[in-house]
PDB file of C-alpha atoms and ligand atoms in Angstrom:
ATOM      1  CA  UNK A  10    -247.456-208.956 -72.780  1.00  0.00           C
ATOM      2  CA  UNK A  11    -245.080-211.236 -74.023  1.00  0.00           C
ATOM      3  CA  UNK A  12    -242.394-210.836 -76.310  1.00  0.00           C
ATOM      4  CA  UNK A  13    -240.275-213.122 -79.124  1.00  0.00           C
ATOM      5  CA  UNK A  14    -236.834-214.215 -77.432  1.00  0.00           C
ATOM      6  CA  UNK A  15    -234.096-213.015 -79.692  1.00  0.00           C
ATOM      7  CA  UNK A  16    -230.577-213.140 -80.243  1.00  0.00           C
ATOM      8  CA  UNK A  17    -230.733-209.968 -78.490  1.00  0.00           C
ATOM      9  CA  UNK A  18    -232.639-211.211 -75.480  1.00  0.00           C
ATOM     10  CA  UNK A  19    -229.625-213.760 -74.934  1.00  0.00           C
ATOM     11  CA  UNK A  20    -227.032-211.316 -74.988  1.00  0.00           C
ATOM     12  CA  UNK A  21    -229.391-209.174 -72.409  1.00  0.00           C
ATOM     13  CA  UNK A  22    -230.154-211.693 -70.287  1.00  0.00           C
ATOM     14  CA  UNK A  23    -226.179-212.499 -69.758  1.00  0.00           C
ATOM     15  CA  UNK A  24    -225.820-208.925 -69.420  1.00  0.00           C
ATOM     16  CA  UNK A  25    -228.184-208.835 -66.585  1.00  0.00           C
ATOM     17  CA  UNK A  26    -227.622-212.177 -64.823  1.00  0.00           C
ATOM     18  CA  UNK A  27    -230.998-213.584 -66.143  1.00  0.00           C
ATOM     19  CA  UNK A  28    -230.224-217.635 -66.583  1.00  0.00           C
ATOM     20  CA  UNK A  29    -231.693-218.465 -69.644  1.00  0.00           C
ATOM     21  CA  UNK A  30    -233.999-221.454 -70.233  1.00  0.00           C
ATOM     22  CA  UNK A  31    -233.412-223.682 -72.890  1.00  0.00           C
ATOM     23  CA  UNK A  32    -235.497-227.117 -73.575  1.00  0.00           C
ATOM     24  CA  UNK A  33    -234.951-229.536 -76.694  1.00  0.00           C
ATOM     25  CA  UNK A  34    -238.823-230.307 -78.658  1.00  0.00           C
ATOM     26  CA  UNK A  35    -239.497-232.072 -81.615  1.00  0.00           C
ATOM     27  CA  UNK A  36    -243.490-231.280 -82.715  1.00  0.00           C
ATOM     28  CA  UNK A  37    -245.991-229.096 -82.839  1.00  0.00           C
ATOM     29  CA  UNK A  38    -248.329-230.186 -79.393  1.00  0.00           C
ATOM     30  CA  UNK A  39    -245.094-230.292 -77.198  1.00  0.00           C
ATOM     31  CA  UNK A  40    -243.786-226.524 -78.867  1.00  0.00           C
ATOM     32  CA  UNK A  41    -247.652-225.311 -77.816  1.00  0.00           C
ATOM     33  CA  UNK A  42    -246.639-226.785 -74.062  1.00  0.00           C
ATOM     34  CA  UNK A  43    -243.343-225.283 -73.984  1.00  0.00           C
ATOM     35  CA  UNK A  44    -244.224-221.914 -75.207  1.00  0.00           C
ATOM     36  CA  UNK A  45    -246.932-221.807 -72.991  1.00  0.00           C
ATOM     37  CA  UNK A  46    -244.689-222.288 -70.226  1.00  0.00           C
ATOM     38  CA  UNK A  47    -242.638-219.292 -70.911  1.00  0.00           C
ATOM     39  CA  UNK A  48    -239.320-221.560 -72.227  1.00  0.00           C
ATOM     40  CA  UNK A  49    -236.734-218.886 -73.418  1.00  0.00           C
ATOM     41  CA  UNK A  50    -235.849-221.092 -76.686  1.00  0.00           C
ATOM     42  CA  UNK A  51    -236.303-224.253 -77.972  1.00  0.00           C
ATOM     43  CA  UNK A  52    -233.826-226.477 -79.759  1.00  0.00           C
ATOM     44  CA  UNK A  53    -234.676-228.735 -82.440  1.00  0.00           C
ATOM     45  CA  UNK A  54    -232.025-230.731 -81.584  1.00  0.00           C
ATOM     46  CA  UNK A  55    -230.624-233.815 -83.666  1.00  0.00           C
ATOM     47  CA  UNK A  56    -231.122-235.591 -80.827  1.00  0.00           C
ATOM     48  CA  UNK A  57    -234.068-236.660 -81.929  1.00  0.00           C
ATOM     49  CA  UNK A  58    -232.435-239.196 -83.872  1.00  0.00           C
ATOM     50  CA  UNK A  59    -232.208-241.115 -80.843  1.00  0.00           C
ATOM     51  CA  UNK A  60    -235.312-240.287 -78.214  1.00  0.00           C
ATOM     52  CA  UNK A  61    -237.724-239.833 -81.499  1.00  0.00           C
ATOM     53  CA  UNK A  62    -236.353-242.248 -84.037  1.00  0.00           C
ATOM     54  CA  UNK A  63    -234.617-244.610 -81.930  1.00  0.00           C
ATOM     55  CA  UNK A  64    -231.029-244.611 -83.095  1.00  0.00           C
ATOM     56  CA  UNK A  65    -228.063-245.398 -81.438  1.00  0.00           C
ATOM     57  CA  UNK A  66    -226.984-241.585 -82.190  1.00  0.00           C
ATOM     58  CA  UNK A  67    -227.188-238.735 -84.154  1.00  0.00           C
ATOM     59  CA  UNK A  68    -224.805-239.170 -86.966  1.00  0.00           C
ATOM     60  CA  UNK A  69    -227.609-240.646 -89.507  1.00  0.00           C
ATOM     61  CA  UNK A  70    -230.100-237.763 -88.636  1.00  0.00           C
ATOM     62  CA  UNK A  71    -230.822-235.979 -92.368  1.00  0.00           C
ATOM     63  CA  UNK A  72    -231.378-232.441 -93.180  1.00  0.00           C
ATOM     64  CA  UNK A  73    -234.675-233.187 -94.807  1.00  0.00           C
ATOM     65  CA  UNK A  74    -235.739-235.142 -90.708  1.00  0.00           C
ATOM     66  CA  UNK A  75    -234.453-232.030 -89.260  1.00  0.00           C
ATOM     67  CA  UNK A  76    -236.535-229.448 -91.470  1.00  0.00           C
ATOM     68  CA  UNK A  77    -239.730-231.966 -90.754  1.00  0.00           C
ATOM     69  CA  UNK A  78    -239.324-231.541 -86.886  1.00  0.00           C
ATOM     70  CA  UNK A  79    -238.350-227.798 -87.181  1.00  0.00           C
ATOM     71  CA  UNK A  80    -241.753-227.163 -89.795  1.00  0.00           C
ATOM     72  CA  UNK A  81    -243.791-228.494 -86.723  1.00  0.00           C
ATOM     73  CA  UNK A  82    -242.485-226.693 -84.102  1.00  0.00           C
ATOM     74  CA  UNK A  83    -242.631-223.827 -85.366  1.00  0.00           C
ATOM     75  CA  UNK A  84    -246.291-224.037 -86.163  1.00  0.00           C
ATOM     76  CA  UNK A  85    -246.810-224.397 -82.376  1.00  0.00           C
ATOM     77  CA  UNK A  86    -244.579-221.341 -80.892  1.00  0.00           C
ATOM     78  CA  UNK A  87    -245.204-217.837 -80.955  1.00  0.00           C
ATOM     79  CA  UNK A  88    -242.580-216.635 -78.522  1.00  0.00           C
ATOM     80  CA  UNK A  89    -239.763-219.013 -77.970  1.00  0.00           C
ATOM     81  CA  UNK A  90    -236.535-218.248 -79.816  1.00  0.00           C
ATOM     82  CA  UNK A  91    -236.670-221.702 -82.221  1.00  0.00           C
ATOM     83  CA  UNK A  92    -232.584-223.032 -82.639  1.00  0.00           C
ATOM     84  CA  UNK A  93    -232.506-225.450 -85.350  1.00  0.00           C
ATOM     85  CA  UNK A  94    -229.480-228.328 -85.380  1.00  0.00           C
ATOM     86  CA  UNK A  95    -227.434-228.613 -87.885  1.00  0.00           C
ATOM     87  CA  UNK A  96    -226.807-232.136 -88.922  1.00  0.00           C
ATOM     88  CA  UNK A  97    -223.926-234.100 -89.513  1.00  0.00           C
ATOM     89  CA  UNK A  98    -222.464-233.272 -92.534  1.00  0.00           C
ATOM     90  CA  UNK A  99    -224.797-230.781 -93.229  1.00  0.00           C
ATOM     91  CA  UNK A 100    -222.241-228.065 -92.843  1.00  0.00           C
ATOM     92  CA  UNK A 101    -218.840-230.100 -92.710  1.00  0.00           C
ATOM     93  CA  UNK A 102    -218.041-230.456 -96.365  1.00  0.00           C
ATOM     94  CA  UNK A 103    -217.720-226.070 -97.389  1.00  0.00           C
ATOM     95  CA  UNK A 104    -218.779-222.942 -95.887  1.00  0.00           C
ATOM     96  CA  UNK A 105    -221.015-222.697 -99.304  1.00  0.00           C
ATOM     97  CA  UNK A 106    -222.683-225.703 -98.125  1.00  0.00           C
ATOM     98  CA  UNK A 107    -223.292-224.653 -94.673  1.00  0.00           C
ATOM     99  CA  UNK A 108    -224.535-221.310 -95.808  1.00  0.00           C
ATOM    100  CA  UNK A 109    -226.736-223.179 -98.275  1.00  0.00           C
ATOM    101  CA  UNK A 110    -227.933-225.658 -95.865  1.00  0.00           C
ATOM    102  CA  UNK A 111    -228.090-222.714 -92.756  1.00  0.00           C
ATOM    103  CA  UNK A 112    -230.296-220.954 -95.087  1.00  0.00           C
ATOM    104  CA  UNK A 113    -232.967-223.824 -95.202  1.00  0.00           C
ATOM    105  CA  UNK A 114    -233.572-223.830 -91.810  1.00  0.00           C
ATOM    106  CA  UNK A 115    -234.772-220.234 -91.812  1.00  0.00           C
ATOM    107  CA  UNK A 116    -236.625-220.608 -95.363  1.00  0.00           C
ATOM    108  CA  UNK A 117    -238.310-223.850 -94.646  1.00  0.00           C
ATOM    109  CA  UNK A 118    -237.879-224.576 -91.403  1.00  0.00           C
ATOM    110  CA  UNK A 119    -238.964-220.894 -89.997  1.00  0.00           C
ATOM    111  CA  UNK A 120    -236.277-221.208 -87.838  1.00  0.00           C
ATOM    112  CA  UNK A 121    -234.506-218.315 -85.928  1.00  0.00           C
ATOM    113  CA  UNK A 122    -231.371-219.342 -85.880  1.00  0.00           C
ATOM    114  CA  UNK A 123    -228.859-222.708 -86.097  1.00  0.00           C
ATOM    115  CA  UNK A 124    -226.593-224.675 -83.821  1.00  0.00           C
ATOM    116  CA  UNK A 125    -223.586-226.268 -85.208  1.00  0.00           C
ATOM    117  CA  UNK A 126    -220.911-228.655 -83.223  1.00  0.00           C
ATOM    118  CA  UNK A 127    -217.292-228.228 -83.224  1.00  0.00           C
ATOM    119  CA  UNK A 128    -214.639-225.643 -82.061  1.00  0.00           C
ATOM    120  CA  UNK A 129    -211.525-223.675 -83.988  1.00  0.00           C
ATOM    121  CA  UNK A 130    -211.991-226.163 -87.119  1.00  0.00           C
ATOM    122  CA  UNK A 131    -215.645-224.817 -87.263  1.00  0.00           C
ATOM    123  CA  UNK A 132    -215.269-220.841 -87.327  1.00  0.00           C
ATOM    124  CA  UNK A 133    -214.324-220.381 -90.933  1.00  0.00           C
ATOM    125  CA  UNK A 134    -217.963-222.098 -91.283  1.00  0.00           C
ATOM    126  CA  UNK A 135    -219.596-220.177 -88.485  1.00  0.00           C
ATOM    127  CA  UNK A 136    -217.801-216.661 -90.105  1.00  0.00           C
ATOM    128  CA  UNK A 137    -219.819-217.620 -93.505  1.00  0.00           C
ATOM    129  CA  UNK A 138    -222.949-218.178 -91.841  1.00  0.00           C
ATOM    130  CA  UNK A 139    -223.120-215.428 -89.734  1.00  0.00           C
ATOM    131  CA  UNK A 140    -222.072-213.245 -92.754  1.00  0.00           C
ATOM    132  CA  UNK A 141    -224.984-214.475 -95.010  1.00  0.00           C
ATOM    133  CA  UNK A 142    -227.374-213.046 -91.707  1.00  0.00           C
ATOM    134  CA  UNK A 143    -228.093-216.093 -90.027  1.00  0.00           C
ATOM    135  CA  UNK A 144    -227.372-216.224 -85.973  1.00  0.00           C
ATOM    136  CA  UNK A 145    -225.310-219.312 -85.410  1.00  0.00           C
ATOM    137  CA  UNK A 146    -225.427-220.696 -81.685  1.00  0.00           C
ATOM    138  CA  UNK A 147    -221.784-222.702 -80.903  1.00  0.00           C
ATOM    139  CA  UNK A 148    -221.990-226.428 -79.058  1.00  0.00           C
ATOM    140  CA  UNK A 149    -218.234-227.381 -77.589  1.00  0.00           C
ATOM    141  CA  UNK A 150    -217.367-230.029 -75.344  1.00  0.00           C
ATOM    142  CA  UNK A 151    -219.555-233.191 -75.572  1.00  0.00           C
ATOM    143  CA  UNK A 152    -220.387-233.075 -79.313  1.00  0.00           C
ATOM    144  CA  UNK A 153    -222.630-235.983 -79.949  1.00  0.00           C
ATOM    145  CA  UNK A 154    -221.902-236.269 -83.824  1.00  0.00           C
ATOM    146  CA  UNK A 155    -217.926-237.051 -82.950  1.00  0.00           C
ATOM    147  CA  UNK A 156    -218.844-239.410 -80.989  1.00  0.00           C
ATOM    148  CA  UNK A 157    -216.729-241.896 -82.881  1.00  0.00           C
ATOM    149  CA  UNK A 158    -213.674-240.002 -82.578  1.00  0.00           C
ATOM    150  CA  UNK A 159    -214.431-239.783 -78.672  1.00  0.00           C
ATOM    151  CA  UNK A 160    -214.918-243.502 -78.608  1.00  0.00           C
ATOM    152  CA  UNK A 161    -218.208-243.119 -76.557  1.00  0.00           C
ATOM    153  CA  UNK A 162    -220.245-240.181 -74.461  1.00  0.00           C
ATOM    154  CA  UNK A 163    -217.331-238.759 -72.589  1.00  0.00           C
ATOM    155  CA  UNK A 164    -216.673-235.733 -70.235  1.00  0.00           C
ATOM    156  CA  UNK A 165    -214.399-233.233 -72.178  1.00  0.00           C
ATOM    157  CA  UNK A 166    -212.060-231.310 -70.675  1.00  0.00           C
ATOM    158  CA  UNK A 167    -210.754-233.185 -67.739  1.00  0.00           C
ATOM    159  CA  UNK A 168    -207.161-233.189 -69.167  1.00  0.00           C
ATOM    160  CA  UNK A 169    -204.975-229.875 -69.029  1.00  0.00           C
ATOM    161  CA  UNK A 170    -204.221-230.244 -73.151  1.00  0.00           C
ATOM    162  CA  UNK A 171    -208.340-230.854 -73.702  1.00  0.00           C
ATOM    163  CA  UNK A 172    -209.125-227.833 -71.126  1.00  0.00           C
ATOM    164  CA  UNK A 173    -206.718-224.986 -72.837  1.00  0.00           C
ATOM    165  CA  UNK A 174    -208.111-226.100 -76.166  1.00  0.00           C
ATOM    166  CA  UNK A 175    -211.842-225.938 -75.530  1.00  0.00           C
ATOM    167  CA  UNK A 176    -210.928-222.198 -74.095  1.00  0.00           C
ATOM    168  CA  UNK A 177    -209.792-221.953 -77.767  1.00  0.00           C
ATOM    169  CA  UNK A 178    -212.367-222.994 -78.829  1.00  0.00           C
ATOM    170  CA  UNK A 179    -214.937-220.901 -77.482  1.00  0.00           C
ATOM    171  CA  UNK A 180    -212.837-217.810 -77.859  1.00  0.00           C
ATOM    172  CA  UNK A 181    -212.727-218.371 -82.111  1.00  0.00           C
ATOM    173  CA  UNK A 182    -216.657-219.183 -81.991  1.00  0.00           C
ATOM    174  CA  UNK A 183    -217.014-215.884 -80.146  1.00  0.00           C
ATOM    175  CA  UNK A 184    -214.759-214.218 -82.671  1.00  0.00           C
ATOM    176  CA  UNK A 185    -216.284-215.508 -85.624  1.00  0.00           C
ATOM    177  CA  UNK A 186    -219.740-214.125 -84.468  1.00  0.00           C
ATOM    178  CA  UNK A 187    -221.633-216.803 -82.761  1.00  0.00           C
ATOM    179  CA  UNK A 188    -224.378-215.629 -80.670  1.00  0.00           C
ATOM    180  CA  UNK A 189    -223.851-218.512 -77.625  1.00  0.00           C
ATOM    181  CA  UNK A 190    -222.439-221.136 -77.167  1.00  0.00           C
ATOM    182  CA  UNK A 191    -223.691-224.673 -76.021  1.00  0.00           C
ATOM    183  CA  UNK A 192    -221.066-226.347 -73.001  1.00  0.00           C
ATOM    184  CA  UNK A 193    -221.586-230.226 -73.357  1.00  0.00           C
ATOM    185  CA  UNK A 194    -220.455-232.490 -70.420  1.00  0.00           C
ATOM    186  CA  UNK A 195    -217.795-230.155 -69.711  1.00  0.00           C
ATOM    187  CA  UNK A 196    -216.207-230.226 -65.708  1.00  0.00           C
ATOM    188  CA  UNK A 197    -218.079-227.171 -64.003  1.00  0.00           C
ATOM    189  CA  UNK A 198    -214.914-225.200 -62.889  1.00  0.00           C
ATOM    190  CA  UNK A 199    -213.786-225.100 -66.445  1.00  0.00           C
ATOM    191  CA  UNK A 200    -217.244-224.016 -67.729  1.00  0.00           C
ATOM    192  CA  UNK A 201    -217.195-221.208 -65.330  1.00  0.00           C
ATOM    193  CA  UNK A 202    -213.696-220.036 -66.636  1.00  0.00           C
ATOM    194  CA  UNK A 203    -215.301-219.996 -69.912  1.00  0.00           C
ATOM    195  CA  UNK A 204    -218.556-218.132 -68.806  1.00  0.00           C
ATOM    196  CA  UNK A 205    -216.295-215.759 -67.213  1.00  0.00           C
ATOM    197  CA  UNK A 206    -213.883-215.219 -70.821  1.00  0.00           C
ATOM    198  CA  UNK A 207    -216.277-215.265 -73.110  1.00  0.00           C
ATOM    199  CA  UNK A 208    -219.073-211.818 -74.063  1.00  0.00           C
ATOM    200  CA  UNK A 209    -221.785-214.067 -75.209  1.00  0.00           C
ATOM    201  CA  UNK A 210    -223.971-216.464 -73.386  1.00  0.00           C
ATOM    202  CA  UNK A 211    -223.386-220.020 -72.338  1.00  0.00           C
ATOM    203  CA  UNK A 212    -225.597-222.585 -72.369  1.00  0.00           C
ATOM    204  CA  UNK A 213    -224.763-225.399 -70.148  1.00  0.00           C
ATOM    205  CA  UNK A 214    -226.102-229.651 -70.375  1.00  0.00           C
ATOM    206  CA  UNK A 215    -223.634-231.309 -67.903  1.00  0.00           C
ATOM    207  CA  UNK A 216    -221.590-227.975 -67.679  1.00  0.00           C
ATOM    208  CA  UNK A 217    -223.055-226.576 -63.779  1.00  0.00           C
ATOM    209  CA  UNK A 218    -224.714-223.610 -62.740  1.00  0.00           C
ATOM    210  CA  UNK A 219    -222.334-221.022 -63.685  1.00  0.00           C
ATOM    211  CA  UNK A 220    -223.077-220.838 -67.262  1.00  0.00           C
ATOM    212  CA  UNK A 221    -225.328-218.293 -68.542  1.00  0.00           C
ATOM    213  CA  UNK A 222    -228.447-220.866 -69.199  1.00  0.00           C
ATOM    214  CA  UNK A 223    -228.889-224.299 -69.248  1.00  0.00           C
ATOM    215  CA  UNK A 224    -230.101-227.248 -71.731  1.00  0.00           C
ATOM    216  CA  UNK A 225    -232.259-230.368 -71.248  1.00  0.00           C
ATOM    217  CA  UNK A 226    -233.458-232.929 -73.895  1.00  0.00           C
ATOM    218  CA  UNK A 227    -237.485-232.468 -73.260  1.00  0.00           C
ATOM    219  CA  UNK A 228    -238.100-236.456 -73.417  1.00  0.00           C
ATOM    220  CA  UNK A 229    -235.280-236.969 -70.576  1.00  0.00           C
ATOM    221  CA  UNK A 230    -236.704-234.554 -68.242  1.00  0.00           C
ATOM    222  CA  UNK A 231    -240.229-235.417 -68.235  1.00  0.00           C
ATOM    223  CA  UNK A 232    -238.713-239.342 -67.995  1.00  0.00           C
ATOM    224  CA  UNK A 233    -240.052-240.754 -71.846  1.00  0.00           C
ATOM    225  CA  UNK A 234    -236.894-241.993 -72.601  1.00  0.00           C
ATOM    226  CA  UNK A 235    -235.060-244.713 -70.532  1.00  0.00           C
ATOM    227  CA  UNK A 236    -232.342-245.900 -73.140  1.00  0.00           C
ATOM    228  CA  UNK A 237    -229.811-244.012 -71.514  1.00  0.00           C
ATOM    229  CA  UNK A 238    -229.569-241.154 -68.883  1.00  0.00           C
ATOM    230  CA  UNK A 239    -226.671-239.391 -68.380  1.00  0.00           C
ATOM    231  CA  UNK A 240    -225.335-237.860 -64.906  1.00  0.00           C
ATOM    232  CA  UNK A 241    -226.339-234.530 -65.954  1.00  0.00           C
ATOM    233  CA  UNK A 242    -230.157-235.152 -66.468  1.00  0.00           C
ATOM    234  CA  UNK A 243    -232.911-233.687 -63.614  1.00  0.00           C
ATOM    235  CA  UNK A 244    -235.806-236.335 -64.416  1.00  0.00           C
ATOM    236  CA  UNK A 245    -239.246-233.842 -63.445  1.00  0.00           C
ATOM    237  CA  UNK A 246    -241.768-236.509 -63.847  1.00  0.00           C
ATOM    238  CA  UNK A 247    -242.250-239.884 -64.447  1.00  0.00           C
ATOM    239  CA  UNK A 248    -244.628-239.497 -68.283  1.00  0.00           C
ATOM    240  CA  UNK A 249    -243.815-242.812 -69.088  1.00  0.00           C
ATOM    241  CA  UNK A 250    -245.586-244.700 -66.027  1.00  0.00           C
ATOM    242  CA  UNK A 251    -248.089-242.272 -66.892  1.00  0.00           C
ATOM    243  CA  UNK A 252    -248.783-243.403 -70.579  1.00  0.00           C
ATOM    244  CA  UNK A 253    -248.513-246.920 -69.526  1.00  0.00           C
ATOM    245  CA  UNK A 254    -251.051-246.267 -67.180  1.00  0.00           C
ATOM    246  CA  UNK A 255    -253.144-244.672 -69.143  1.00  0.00           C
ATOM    247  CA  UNK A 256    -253.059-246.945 -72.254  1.00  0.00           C
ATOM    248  CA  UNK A 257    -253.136-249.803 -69.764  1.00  0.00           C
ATOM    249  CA  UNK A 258    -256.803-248.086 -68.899  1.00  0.00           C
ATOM    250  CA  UNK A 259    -257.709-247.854 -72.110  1.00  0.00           C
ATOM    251  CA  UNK A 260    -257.100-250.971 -72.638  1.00  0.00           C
ATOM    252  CA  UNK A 261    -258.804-252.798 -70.240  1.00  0.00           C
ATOM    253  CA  UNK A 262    -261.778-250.353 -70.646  1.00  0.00           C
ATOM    254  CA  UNK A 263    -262.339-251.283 -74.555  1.00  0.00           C
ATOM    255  CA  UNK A 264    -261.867-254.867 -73.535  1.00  0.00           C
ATOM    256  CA  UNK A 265    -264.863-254.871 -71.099  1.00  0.00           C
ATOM    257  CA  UNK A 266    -266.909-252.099 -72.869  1.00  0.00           C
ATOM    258  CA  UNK A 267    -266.316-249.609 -70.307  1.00  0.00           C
ATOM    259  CA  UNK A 268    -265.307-247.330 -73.403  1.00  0.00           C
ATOM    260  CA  UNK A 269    -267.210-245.806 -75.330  1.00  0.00           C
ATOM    261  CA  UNK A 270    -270.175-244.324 -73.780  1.00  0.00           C
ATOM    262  CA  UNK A 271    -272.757-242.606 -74.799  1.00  0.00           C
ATOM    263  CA  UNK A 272    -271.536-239.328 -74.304  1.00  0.00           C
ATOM    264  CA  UNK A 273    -268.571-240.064 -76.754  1.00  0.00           C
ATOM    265  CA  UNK A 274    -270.725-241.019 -79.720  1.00  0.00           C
ATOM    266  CA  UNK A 275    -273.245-239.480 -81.951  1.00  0.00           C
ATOM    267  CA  UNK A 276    -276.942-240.147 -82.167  1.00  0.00           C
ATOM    268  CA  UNK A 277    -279.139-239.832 -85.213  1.00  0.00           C
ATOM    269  CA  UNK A 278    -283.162-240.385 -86.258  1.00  0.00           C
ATOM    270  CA  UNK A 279    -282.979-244.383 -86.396  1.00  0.00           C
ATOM    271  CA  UNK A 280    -286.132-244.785 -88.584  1.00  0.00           C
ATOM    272  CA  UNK A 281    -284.061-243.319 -91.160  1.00  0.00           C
ATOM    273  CA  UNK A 282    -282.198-246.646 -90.736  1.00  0.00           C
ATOM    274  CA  UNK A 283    -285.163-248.723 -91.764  1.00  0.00           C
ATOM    275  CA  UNK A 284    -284.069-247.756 -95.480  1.00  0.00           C
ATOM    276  CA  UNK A 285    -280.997-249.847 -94.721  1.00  0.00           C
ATOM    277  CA  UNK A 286    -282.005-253.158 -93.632  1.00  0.00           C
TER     278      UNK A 286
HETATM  279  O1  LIG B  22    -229.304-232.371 -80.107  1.00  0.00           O
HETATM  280  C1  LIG B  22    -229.483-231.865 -78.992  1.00  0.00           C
HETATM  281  O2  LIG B  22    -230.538-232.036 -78.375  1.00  0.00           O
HETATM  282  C2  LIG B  22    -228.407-231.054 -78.433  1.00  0.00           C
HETATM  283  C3  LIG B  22    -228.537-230.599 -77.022  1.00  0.00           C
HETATM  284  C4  LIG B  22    -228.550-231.733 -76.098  1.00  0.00           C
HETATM  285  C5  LIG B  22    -227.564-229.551 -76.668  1.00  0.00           C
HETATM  286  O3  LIG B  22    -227.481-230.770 -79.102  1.00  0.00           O
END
């Protein structure tokens, strides 16, 4: 039989050396797919802003987008933990707001829990959430919605100043109650350390294989999205060759009237037709 993956079920499997899978989705057909497949949890990450909307990032991504994408996923999962994304600004302005704004996502958006971005600035926030009952997963490192104060997608961490203060970092998320903690482009050795410090779970996109799970954006793995690929990415099939493919066979087969036939339409009594002429 299986079972809903929890908060719990993280801090189990890191207990027990279990990696834990972790896979962004966006609607309801590819949540059915996923769930199906046994995925631990899915994000609805803002990062649909740029493989489902097509922007340049993630900073103009809106709460009310984000409670769309998480309504539909959840109608399609029954037993993957669902991780909604906070937005930018959604939860940078108060604590109240956050809390307000946290809250939504598990109202409206049936999510189980929310993701925020940001280190030792953010744990007053994560404190407040976490307080009001709602499990808040951490994402240091690579945090796609500072991207302008990073000046572009850039490995964090490399630098001995940048390394001690993501170890910070992930030790005031911890303390403030976060359940995991997402490690973004961040050099493997120092993701281990962190793995190593820290009593809850990493989950690692660009981070190596010693963190405690490991993320993916769905439409980079099963190659839909060509805009950009970074290092980290494991492309597991080609989809988009596939759809072209596919629609270029459509195509051609409503062109020459290949498509339909007469097994995809419906009959009736023609001399009822007469009436019409
Ligand atoms: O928005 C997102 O999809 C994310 C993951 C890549 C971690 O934050």
């Amino acid at each position: 039989m299986s079972t809903k993956f929890t908060t719990q079920s993280f801090l189990e499997a890191k207990r027990a050396n279990n990696k834990i899978t972790m896979l962004t989705g966006y609607d309801y057909s590819m949540a059915q797919i996923l769930d199906t497949c046994g995925i631990d949890a899915i994000l609805i990450g803002d990062s649909l802003g740029m493989v489902v909307q097509g922007r340049d990032s993630t900073v103009e991504v809106t709460m009310e987008e984000m409670l769309y994408h998480c309504k539909c996923v959840a109608r399609g999962t029954k037993n993957a933990m669902l991780i909604g994304d906070m937005p930018f600004l959604s939860y940078h302005i108060s604590p109240e707001e956050a809390v307000r704004n946290a809250g939504r996502f598990i109202q409206e958006g049936k999510m189980n829990a929310v993701k925020l971005e940001g280190g030792k600035p953010m744990a007053e926030t994560v404190r407040s959430i976490v307080r009001a009952q709602i499990p808040v997963m951490g994402h240091i490192g690579l945090t796609p919605q500072s991207i302008h104060v990073f000046g572009g997608f850039k490995v964090q961490g490399k630098e001995q100043k940048q390394a001690i203060s993501l170890m910070e970092d992930a030790l005031a998320l911890e303390e403030a109650g976060a359940f995991a903690l997402v490690l973004e482009a961040v050099p493997e050795a120092l993701a281990k350390l962190i793995t190593e410090k820290v009593r809850i779970p990493t989950i690692g996109i660009g981070a190596g294989k010693h963190c405690d799970g490991q993320v993916l954006v769905i439409n980079d793995i099963l190659g839909m999205y060509s805009d950009f690929t970074p290092k980290f990415v494991k492309q597991y099939a080609e989809l988009k060759q596939t759809i072209v493919e596919a629609v270029g066979g459509y195509i051609q087969d409503v062109k020459t009237q290949q498509f339909p036939e007469t097994k995809h339409t419906f009959s009736m009594n023609e001399a009822l037709l007469e009436k019409l002429y």
